Amino acid sequence: MSRAVLSIGSNLGDRLAHLQAAVTVLGRGVRQVSGVYETPPWGDADQPSYLNAVILAEDVAAAPHDWLERARACEAAEGRERDPERRFGPRTLDVDVITVWDADGRPVSSDDPDLTLPHPRAHLRAFVLRPWLDLRPDAVLPGHGPLAVLLSAPELATDVAGMTPRPDLSLESMS
């Protein structure tokens, strides 16, 4: 069995429907889904705001690359098109594998260019850390430390302040 933290975001079209589609495609492996946050764009400010959430998932048969394949399947199902000229540009759906734990509960490390684990920029992204912290107040990002400590870093203050909880929006899982 492996467990994974997946970050989902959308800033094009019906943003909530795109996030819900990811939860639906991931199916019964979804154990928890965070609340939804509205966030300013990260890395490229010339685009609409995002809706973001975090999914905690598990699967007895999943290897780390299986989570990446599932993330890409979610994106493809929602018509994600990658613009090679605009790395952090707008998207219908973005699903990132943040971290994976193996069957023994050990964090998986990977420096594979297709799947770096833990995600190399997760510790800099309030839109990943805040929803994950909501689900697991004691969570630790492997190699970086407790989420609560990471979120209190001065370099994240503006990003944290720019996040708006959206309790009027929710995502439903099958589990």
Coordinates of C-alpha atoms in Angstrom, one line a residue:
M1 CA 0.0 0.0 0.0
S2 CA 1.1 3.6 -0.6
R3 CA -0.4 6.8 0.6
A4 CA -0.1 10.1 -1.3
V5 CA -0.8 13.8 -0.9
L6 CA -2.1 15.3 -4.2
S7 CA -2.6 19.0 -4.7
I8 CA -5.4 20.0 -7.2
G9 CA -6.0 23.4 -8.7
S10 CA -8.0 25.1 -11.5
N11 CA -8.3 28.6 -12.9
L12 CA -10.1 28.1 -16.2
G13 CA -13.7 27.2 -16.9
D14 CA -15.9 25.7 -14.2
R15 CA -13.1 25.6 -11.6
L16 CA -15.0 23.7 -9.0
A17 CA -16.2 21.1 -11.5
H18 CA -12.6 20.5 -12.6
L19 CA -11.6 19.9 -9.0
Q20 CA -14.5 17.6 -8.4
A21 CA -13.6 15.6 -11.6
A22 CA -10.2 14.9 -10.1
V23 CA -11.7 13.6 -6.9
T24 CA -14.1 11.5 -8.9
V25 CA -11.4 10.1 -11.2
L26 CA -9.3 9.1 -8.2
G27 CA -12.3 7.3 -6.9
R28 CA -12.3 5.1 -3.9
G29 CA -8.6 5.7 -3.2
V30 CA -9.5 9.2 -1.9
R31 CA -9.5 9.1 1.9
Q32 CA -9.9 12.9 2.6
V33 CA -10.4 16.0 0.7
S34 CA -9.6 19.5 2.1
G35 CA -11.8 22.5 1.9
V36 CA -11.5 24.7 -1.1
Y37 CA -9.4 27.9 -1.2
E38 CA -9.3 30.7 -3.7
T39 CA -5.8 31.8 -4.3
P40 CA -4.0 34.3 -6.5
P41 CA -2.0 32.7 -9.3
W42 CA 1.5 31.5 -8.4
G43 CA 4.5 32.1 -10.6
D44 CA 2.7 34.0 -13.4
A45 CA 0.4 36.8 -12.1
D46 CA -1.3 37.5 -15.5
Q47 CA -4.1 35.0 -15.2
P48 CA -7.3 34.3 -13.2
S49 CA -7.3 33.2 -9.6
Y50 CA -7.3 29.6 -8.7
L51 CA -9.4 27.2 -6.7
N52 CA -7.1 24.8 -4.8
A53 CA -7.6 21.8 -2.5
V54 CA -5.6 18.8 -1.3
I55 CA -6.4 15.1 -1.5
L56 CA -5.1 12.4 0.8
A57 CA -5.3 9.1 -1.0
E58 CA -4.2 5.5 -0.6
D59 CA -4.1 2.4 -2.7
V60 CA -2.7 -1.1 -1.7
A61 CA -1.2 -1.6 -5.2
A62 CA 0.0 1.9 -6.1
A63 CA 3.7 2.6 -6.7
P64 CA 4.8 6.3 -6.8
H65 CA 4.7 6.5 -10.6
D66 CA 1.1 5.2 -10.4
W67 CA 0.1 8.3 -8.6
L68 CA 1.7 10.4 -11.3
E69 CA -0.2 8.5 -14.0
R70 CA -3.4 9.0 -12.1
A71 CA -2.7 12.7 -11.8
R72 CA -2.1 13.0 -15.5
A73 CA -5.2 11.0 -16.2
C74 CA -7.2 13.5 -14.1
E75 CA -5.7 16.4 -16.1
A76 CA -6.3 14.8 -19.4
A77 CA -9.9 14.1 -18.6
E78 CA -10.4 17.8 -18.0
G79 CA -8.7 18.9 -21.2
R80 CA -5.5 20.1 -19.7
E81 CA -3.2 21.5 -22.3
R82 CA 0.4 22.2 -21.5
D83 CA 1.9 25.4 -22.9
P84 CA 5.7 24.9 -23.2
E85 CA 6.1 28.7 -23.4
R86 CA 4.2 29.4 -20.1
R87 CA 5.2 27.0 -17.4
F88 CA 3.0 28.4 -14.6
G89 CA 0.2 29.5 -17.0
P90 CA -3.6 29.0 -16.6
R91 CA -5.0 25.5 -16.7
T92 CA -8.3 23.7 -16.5
L93 CA -6.8 21.3 -13.9
D94 CA -3.4 20.8 -12.3
V95 CA -2.8 17.8 -10.2
D96 CA 0.6 17.5 -8.5
V97 CA 1.9 14.6 -6.5
I98 CA 3.3 16.2 -3.4
T99 CA 4.6 13.3 -1.4
V100 CA 4.2 9.5 -1.2
W101 CA 4.7 7.0 1.7
D102 CA 5.3 3.3 1.1
A103 CA 3.5 0.4 2.7
D104 CA 5.7 0.7 5.8
G105 CA 4.8 4.4 6.2
R106 CA 8.2 5.6 5.1
P107 CA 8.4 8.7 2.8
V108 CA 9.5 7.9 -0.7
S109 CA 12.3 10.0 -2.2
S110 CA 12.7 10.3 -5.9
D111 CA 14.9 12.6 -8.1
D112 CA 13.4 11.2 -11.3
P113 CA 12.8 14.3 -13.6
D114 CA 9.2 13.1 -14.2
L115 CA 8.4 12.6 -10.5
T116 CA 10.5 14.4 -7.9
L117 CA 9.5 13.4 -4.4
P118 CA 8.7 15.2 -2.3
H119 CA 7.5 17.8 -4.7
P120 CA 10.5 20.2 -5.0
R121 CA 8.5 23.4 -4.5
A122 CA 5.7 22.2 -2.1
H123 CA 7.4 23.9 0.9
L124 CA 7.1 27.3 -1.0
R125 CA 3.4 26.9 -1.8
A126 CA 0.9 28.0 0.7
F127 CA -1.9 26.7 -1.5
V128 CA -0.6 23.2 -0.9
L129 CA 0.4 23.5 2.8
R130 CA -2.7 25.3 4.1
P131 CA -5.3 22.8 2.9
W132 CA -3.1 19.9 3.8
L133 CA -2.6 21.3 7.3
D134 CA -6.4 21.6 7.6
L135 CA -6.7 17.8 7.1
R136 CA -3.6 16.9 9.2
P137 CA -2.6 19.5 11.8
D138 CA 0.5 17.4 12.7
A139 CA 1.6 16.7 9.1
V140 CA 5.2 16.9 8.1
L141 CA 6.5 17.5 4.6
P142 CA 9.4 15.0 4.3
G143 CA 12.7 16.7 4.2
H144 CA 11.3 20.1 5.1
G145 CA 9.4 19.8 8.4
P146 CA 6.0 20.4 10.0
L147 CA 3.5 22.2 7.8
A148 CA 2.6 24.7 10.5
V149 CA 6.3 25.8 10.8
L150 CA 6.6 26.0 7.0
L151 CA 3.5 28.2 6.7
S152 CA 4.8 30.6 9.3
A153 CA 7.9 31.4 7.2
P154 CA 8.2 35.1 6.3
E155 CA 8.5 34.3 2.6
L156 CA 5.0 32.7 2.6
A157 CA 3.3 35.6 4.5
T158 CA 2.0 37.3 1.4
D159 CA 0.8 34.0 -0.1
V160 CA -0.9 32.9 3.1
A161 CA -2.6 36.3 3.4
G162 CA -3.9 36.1 -0.2
M163 CA -5.7 32.8 0.4
T164 CA -9.4 32.9 0.8
P165 CA -11.2 29.9 2.3
R166 CA -14.4 29.1 0.3
P167 CA -16.7 27.2 2.7
D168 CA -19.5 27.8 0.2
L169 CA -17.7 25.3 -2.1
S170 CA -17.1 21.7 -1.3
L171 CA -15.8 18.5 -2.9
E172 CA -17.4 15.2 -2.4
S173 CA -15.5 11.9 -2.3
M174 CA -16.7 8.4 -2.8
S175 CA -15.2 7.0 0.4

